CSV table of C-alpha atoms and ligand atoms in Angstrom, one decimal:
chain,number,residue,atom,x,y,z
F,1,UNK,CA,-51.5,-15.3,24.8
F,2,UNK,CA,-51.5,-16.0,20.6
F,3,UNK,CA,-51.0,-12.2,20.2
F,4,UNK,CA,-48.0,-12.1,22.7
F,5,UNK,CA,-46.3,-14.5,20.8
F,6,UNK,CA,-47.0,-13.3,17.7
F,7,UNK,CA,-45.7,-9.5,19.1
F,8,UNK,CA,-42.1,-11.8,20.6
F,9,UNK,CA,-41.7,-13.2,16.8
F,10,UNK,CA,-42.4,-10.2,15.2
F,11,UNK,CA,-39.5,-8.5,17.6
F,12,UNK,CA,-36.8,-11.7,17.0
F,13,UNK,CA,-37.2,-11.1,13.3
F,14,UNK,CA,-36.9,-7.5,13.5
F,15,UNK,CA,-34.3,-7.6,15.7
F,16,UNK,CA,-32.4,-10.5,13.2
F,17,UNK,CA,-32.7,-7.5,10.7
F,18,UNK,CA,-30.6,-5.4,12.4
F,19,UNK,CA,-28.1,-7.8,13.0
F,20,UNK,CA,-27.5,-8.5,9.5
F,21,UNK,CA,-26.0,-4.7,8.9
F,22,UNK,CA,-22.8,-5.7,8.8
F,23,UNK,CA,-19.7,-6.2,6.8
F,24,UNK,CA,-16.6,-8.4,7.3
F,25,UNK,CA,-12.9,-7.2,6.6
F,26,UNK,CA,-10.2,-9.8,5.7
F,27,UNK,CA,-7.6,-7.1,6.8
F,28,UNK,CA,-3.9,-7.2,6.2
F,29,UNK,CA,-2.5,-3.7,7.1
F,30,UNK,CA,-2.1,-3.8,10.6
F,31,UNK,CA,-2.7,-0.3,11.7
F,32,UNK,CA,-4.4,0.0,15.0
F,33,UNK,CA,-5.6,3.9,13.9
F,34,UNK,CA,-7.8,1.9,10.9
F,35,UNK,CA,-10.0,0.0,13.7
F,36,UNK,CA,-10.8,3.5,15.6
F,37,UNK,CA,-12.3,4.6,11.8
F,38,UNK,CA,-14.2,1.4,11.6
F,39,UNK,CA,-16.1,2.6,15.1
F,40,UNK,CA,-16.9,5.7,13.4
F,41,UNK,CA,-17.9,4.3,10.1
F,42,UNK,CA,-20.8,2.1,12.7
F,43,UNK,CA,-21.5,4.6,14.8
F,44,UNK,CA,-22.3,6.7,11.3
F,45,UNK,CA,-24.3,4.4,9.9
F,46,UNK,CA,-25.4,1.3,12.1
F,47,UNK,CA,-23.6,-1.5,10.3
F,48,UNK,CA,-20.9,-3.3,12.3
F,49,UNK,CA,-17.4,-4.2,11.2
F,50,UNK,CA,-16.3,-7.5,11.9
F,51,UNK,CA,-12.5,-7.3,11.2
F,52,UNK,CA,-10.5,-10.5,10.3
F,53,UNK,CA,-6.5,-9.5,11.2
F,54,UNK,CA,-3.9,-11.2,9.4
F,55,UNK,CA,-1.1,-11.3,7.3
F,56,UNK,CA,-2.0,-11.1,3.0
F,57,UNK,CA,-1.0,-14.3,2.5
F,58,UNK,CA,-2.8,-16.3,5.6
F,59,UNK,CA,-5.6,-14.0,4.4
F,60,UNK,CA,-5.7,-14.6,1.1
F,61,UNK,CA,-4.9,-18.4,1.6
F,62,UNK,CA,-8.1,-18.5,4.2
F,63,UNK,CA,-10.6,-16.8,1.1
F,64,UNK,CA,-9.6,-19.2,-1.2
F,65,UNK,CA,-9.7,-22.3,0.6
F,66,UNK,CA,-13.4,-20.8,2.3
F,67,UNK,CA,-13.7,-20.3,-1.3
F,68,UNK,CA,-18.0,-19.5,-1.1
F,69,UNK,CA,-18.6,-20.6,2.5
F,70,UNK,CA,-16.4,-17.0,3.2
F,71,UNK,CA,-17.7,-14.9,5.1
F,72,UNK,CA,-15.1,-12.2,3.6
F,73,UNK,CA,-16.6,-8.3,2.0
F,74,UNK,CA,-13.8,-7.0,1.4
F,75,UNK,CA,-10.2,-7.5,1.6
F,76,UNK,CA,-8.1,-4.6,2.5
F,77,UNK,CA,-4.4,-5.1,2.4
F,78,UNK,CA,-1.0,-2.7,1.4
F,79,UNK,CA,-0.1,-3.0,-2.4
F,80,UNK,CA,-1.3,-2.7,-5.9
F,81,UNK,CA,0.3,-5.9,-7.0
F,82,UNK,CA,-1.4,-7.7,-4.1
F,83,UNK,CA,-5.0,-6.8,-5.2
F,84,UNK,CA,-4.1,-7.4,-8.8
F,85,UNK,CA,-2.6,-10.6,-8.1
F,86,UNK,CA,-5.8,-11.8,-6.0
F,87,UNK,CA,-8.0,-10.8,-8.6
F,88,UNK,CA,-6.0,-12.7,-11.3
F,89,UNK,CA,-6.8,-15.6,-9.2
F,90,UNK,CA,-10.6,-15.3,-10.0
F,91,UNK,CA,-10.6,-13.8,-5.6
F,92,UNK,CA,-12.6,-11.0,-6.5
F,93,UNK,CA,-16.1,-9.1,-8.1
F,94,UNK,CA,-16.8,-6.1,-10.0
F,95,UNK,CA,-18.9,-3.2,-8.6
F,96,UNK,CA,-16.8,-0.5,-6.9
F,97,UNK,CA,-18.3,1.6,-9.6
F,98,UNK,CA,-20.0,4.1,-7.4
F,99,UNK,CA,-19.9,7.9,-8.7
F,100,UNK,CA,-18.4,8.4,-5.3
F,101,UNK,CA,-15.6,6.2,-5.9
F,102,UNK,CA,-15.1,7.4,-9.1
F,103,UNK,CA,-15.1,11.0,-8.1
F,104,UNK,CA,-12.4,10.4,-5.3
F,105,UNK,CA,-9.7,7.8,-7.1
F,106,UNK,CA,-8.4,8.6,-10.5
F,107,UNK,CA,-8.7,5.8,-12.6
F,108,UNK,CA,-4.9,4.6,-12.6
F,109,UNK,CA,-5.2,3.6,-8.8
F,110,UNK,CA,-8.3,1.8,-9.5
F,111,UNK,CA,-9.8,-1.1,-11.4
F,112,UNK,CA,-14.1,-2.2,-10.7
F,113,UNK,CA,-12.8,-4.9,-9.0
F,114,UNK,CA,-10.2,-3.0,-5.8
F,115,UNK,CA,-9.4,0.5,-5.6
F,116,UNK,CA,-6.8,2.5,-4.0
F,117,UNK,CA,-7.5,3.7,-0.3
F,118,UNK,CA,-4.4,5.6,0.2
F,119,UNK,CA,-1.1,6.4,-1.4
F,120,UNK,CA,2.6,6.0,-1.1
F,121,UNK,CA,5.7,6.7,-3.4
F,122,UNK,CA,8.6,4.1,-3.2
F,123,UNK,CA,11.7,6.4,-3.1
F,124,UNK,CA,15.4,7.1,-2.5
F,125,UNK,CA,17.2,8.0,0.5
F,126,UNK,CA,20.6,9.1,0.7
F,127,UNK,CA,23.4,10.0,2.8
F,128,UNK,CA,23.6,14.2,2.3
F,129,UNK,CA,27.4,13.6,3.5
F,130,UNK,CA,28.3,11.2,1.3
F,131,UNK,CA,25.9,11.7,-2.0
F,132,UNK,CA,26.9,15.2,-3.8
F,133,UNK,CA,23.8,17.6,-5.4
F,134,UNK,CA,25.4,16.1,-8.4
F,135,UNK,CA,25.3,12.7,-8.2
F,136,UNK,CA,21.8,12.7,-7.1
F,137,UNK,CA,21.1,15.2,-10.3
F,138,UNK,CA,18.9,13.1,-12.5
F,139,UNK,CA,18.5,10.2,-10.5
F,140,UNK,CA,16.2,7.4,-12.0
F,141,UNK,CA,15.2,4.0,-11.2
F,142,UNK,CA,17.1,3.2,-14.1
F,143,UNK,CA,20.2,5.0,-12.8
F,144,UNK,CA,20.2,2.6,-10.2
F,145,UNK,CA,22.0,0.5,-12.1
F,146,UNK,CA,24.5,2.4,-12.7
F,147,UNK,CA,28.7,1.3,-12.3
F,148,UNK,CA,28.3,4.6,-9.6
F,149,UNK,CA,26.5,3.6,-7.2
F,150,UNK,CA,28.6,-0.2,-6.7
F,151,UNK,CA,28.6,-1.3,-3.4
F,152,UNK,CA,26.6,1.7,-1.9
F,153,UNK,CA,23.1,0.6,-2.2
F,154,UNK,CA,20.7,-1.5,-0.1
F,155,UNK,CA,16.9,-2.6,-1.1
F,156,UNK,CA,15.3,-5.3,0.7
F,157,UNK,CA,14.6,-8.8,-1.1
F,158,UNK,CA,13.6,-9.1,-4.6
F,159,UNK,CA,10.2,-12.0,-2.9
F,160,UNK,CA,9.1,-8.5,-0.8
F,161,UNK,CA,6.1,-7.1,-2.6
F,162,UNK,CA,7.0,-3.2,-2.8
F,163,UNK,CA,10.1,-4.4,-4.8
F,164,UNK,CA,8.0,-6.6,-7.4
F,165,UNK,CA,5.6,-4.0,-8.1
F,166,UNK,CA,8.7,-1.3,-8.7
F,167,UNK,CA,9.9,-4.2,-10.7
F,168,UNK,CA,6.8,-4.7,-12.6
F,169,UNK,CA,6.6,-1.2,-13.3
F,170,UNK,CA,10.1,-0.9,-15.1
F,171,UNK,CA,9.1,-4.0,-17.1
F,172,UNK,CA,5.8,-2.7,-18.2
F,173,UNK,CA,8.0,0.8,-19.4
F,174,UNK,CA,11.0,-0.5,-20.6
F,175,UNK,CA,10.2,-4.3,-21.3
F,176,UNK,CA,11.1,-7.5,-19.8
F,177,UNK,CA,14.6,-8.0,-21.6
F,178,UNK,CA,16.2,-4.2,-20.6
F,179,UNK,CA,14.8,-5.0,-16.7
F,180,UNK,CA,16.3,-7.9,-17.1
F,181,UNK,CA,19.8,-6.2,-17.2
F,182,UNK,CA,18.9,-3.6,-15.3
F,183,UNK,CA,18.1,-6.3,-12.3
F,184,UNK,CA,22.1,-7.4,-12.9
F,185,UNK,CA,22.9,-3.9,-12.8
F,186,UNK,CA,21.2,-3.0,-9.1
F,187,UNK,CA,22.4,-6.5,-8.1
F,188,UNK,CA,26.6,-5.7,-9.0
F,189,UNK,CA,25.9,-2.6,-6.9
F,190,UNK,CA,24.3,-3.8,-3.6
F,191,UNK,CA,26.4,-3.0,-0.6
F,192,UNK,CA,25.3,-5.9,1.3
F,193,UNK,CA,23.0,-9.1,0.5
F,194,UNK,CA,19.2,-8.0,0.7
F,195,UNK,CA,18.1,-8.3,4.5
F,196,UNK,CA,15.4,-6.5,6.8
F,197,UNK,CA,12.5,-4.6,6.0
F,198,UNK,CA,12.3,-0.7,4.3
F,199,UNK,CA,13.1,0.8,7.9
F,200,UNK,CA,16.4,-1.3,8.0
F,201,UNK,CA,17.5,0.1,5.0
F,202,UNK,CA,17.3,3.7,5.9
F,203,UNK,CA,19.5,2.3,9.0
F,204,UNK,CA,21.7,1.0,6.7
F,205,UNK,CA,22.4,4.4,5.5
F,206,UNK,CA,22.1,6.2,8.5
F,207,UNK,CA,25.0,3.6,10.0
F,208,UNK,CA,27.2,4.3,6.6
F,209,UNK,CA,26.4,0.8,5.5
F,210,UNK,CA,25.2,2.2,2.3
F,211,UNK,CA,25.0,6.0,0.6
F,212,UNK,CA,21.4,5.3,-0.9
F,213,UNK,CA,18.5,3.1,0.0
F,214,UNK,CA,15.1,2.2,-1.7
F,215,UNK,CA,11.9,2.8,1.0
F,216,UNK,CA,8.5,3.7,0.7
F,217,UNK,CA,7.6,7.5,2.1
F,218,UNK,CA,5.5,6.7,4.6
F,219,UNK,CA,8.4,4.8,6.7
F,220,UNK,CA,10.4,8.1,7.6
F,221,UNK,CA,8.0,9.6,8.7
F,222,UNK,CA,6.8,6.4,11.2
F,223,UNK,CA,10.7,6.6,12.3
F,224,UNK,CA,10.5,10.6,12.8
F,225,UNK,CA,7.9,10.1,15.0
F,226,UNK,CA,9.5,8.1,17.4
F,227,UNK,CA,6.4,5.4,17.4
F,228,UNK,CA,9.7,3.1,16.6
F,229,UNK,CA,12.2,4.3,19.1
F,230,UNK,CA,14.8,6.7,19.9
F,231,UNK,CA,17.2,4.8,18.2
F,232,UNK,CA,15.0,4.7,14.7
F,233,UNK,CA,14.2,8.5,15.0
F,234,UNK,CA,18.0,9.5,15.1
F,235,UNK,CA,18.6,7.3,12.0
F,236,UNK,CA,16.0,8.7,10.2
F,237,UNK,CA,16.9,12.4,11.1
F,238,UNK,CA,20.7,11.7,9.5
F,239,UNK,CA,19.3,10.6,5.8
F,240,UNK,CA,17.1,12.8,3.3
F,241,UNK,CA,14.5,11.5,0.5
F,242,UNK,CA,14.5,12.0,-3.3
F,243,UNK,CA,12.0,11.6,-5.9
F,244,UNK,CA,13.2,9.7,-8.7
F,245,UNK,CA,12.1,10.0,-12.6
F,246,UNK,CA,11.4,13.5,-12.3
F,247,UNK,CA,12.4,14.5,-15.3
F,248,UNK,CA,10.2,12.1,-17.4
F,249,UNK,CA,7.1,9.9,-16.1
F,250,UNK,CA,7.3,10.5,-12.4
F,251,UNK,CA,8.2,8.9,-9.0
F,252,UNK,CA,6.9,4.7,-8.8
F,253,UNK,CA,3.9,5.3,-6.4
F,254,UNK,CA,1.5,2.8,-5.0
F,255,UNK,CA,-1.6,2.3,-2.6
F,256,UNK,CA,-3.6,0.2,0.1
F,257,UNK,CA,-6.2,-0.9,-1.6
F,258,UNK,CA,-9.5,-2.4,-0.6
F,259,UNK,CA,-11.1,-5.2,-3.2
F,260,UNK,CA,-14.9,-6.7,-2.9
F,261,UNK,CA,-14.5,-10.2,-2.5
F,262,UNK,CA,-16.1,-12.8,-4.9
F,263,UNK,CA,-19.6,-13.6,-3.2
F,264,UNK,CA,-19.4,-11.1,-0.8
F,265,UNK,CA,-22.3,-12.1,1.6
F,266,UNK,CA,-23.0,-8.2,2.5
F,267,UNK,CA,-21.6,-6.3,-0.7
F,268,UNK,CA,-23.6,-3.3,-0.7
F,269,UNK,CA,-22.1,-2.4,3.1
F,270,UNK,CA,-18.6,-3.1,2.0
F,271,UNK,CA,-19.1,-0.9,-0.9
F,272,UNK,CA,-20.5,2.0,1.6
F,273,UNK,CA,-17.3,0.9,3.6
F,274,UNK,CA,-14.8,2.0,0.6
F,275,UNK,CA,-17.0,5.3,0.3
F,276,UNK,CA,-16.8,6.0,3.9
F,277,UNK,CA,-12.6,5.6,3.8
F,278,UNK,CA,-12.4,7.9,0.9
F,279,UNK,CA,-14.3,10.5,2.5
F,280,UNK,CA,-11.8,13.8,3.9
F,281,UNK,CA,-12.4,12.7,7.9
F,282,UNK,CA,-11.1,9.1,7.0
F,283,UNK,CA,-8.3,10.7,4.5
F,284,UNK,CA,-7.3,12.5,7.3
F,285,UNK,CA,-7.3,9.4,9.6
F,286,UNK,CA,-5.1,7.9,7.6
F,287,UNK,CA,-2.4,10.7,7.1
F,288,UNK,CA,-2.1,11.2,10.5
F,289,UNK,CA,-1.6,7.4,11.6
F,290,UNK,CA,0.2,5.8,9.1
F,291,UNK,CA,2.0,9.1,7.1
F,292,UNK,CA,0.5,7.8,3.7
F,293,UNK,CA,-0.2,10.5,1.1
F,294,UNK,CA,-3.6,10.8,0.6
F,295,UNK,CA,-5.9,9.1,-1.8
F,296,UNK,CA,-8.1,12.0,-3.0
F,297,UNK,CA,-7.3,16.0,-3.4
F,298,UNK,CA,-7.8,18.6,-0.8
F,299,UNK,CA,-6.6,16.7,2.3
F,300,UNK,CA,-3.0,17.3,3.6
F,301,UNK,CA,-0.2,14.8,4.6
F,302,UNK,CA,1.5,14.6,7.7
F,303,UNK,CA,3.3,17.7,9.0
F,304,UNK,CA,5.9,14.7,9.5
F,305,UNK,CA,6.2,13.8,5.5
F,306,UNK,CA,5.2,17.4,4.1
F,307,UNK,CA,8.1,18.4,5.9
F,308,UNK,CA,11.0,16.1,5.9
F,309,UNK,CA,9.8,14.4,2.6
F,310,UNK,CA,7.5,16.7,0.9
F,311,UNK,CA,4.9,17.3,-1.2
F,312,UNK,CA,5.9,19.2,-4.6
F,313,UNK,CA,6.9,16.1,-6.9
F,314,UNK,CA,5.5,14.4,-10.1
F,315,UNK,CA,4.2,11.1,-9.5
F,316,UNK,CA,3.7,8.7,-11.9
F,317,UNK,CA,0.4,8.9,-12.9
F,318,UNK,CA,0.7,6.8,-16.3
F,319,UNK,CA,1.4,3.8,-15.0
F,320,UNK,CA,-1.3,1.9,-14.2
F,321,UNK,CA,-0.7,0.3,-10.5
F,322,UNK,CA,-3.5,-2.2,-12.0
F,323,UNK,CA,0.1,-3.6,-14.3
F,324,UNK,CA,2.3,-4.4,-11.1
F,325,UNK,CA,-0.2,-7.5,-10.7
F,326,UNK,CA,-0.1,-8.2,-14.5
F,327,UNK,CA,3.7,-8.4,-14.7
F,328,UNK,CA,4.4,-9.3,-11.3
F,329,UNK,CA,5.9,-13.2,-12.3
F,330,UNK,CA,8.1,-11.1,-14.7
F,331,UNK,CA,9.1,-9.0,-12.1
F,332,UNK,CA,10.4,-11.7,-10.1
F,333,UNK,CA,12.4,-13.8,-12.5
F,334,UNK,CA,13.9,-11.1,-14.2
F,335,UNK,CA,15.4,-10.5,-10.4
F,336,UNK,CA,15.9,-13.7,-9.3
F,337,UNK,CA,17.4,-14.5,-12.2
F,338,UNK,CA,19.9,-12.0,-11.5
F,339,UNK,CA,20.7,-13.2,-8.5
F,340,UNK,CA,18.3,-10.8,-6.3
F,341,UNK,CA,18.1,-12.4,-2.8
M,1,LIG,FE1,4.7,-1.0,4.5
């Protein structure tokens, strides 16, 4: 009878041992492809995913009123500036140091603290109709300011996250005070007050509202596919992309990023996590479901965005995605101070 009860404790604590493989995912990008890779990463390697959906800020609110009672690993979310900005607030640890890690993300889209999972450029599109070979010729972010373009560009509001880290990057290249003007320039030329999201600005330009919008990549590509409707997909087919800067430090370019929580209660799985997503099967996972470029070499876009939006440009790859946090409050009162809605 003793040794029976010694065999059913022996069992409970082995079998309290295997519970504990897990890791817990504050997760902000709400792709439903990224649970079906979380099933593989368990199946790989027995340690379950306990995913936390929500939007960054309700996230990020939730981690740092849990403050250490959370439960949180890692928080995976869209946007360089969002993972800087949470680790400015003292959110986050060091140790995504791995030679994995570091052998998969060049060092621009990562700091110890998050690291890139995935990429995106935040481009122009244009109407071909309307925007001559020559006017495009040259095209900068800094251009966009130009007395050409009044009254025939939409970008959505200046408190939208994509824009402050574009922002932030102009400010960490050309400074705070030129940005400054620049923001007053891009302002004169809106065609409308900023509304909607990156889709609705491509079908601002698609419905002649505008002649050039600001988007990231990956969104034509989600409206090619028809995942948003017939009525997205024939907008999307009527506008074309460009790659702006190419002529000196490259197209603005950002990432998902995934960042190891302060006090992460299983830190060692969530850093096996970030290795598992930046293997080629996961790379691959993401191309395919949410048209992101991919974070390391050797795995190909969509067919969607290779061809309708393409591969062959220079990205900027001097401009640390680790500064959109840093000058992210610039970012934003240099535009609202220009009136940005
Ligand atoms: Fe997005």
């Amino acid at each position: 009878m003793k040794k029976l009860s010694i065999y059913i404790l022996l069992l409970t604590f082995i079998s309290s041992l295997t519970i504990a493989a897990e890791v817990n995912i504050f997760n902000a990008r709400h792709y439903k492809a990224d649970a079906e890779l979380y099933s593989k990463f368990t199946n790989k390697t027995g340690i379950k995913v306990n995913l936390i959906n929500g939007k960054a800020g309700a996230l990020e609110k939730r981690m740092i009123e849990e403050g250490s009672d959370s439960s949180a690993d890692l928080y995976i979310t869209a946007d360089a500036g969002r993972c800087g900005a949470f680790k400015a607030k003292g959110m986050t640890q060091g140790g995504l140091t791995s030679p994995a890690i570091k052998a998969a993300v060049p060092s621009n889209f990562r700091t110890t603290h998050w690291t890139g999972i995935a990429k995106r450029a935040r481009i122009v599109y244009y109407a071909p109709d309307r925007v001559s070979g020559a006017e495009l010729s040259g095209l900068t972010y800094e251009s966009l300011a130009d007395p050409k373009w009044k009254g025939r560009l939409v970008i959505r509001k200046s408190s939208n996250i994509y824009n402050k880290s574009l922002v932030a990057s102009l400010v960490k290249n050309n400074g705070k005070k030129a940005t400054a003007e620049w923001a007053k320039g891009v302002v004169a030329n809106m065609a409308r007050t900023p509304t909607g999201n990156d889709r609705a600005q491509i079908m601002a330009v698609a419905a002649g509202e505008a002649d050039i919008a600001v988007a990231n990549t990956y969104y034509l590509a989600l409206m090619l596919s028809g995942n948003k409707g017939a009525e997205q997909q024939a907008a999307a087919k009527k506008v074309k992309a460009f790659f702006p800067n190419q002529n000196d430090r490259g197209t603005h370019m950002n990432i998902s990023c995934a960042a190891l929580v302060k006090g992460a209660p299983n830190k060692a799985n969530a850093i096996k996590l970030v290795e598992f997503l930046l293997t080629p099967e996961s790379q691959e996972h993401f191309t395919n479901n949410t048209f992101e470029f991919p974070m390391i070499d050797g795995v190909s876009p969509s067919p969607l965005v290779v061809n309708n939006i393409g591969l062959d440009f220079k990205q900027d790859l001097k401009t640390k995605v680790s500064s959109y946090g840093a000058k992210q409050a610039d970012a934003l009162e240099v535009m609202t101070a220009a009136g940005w809605k």
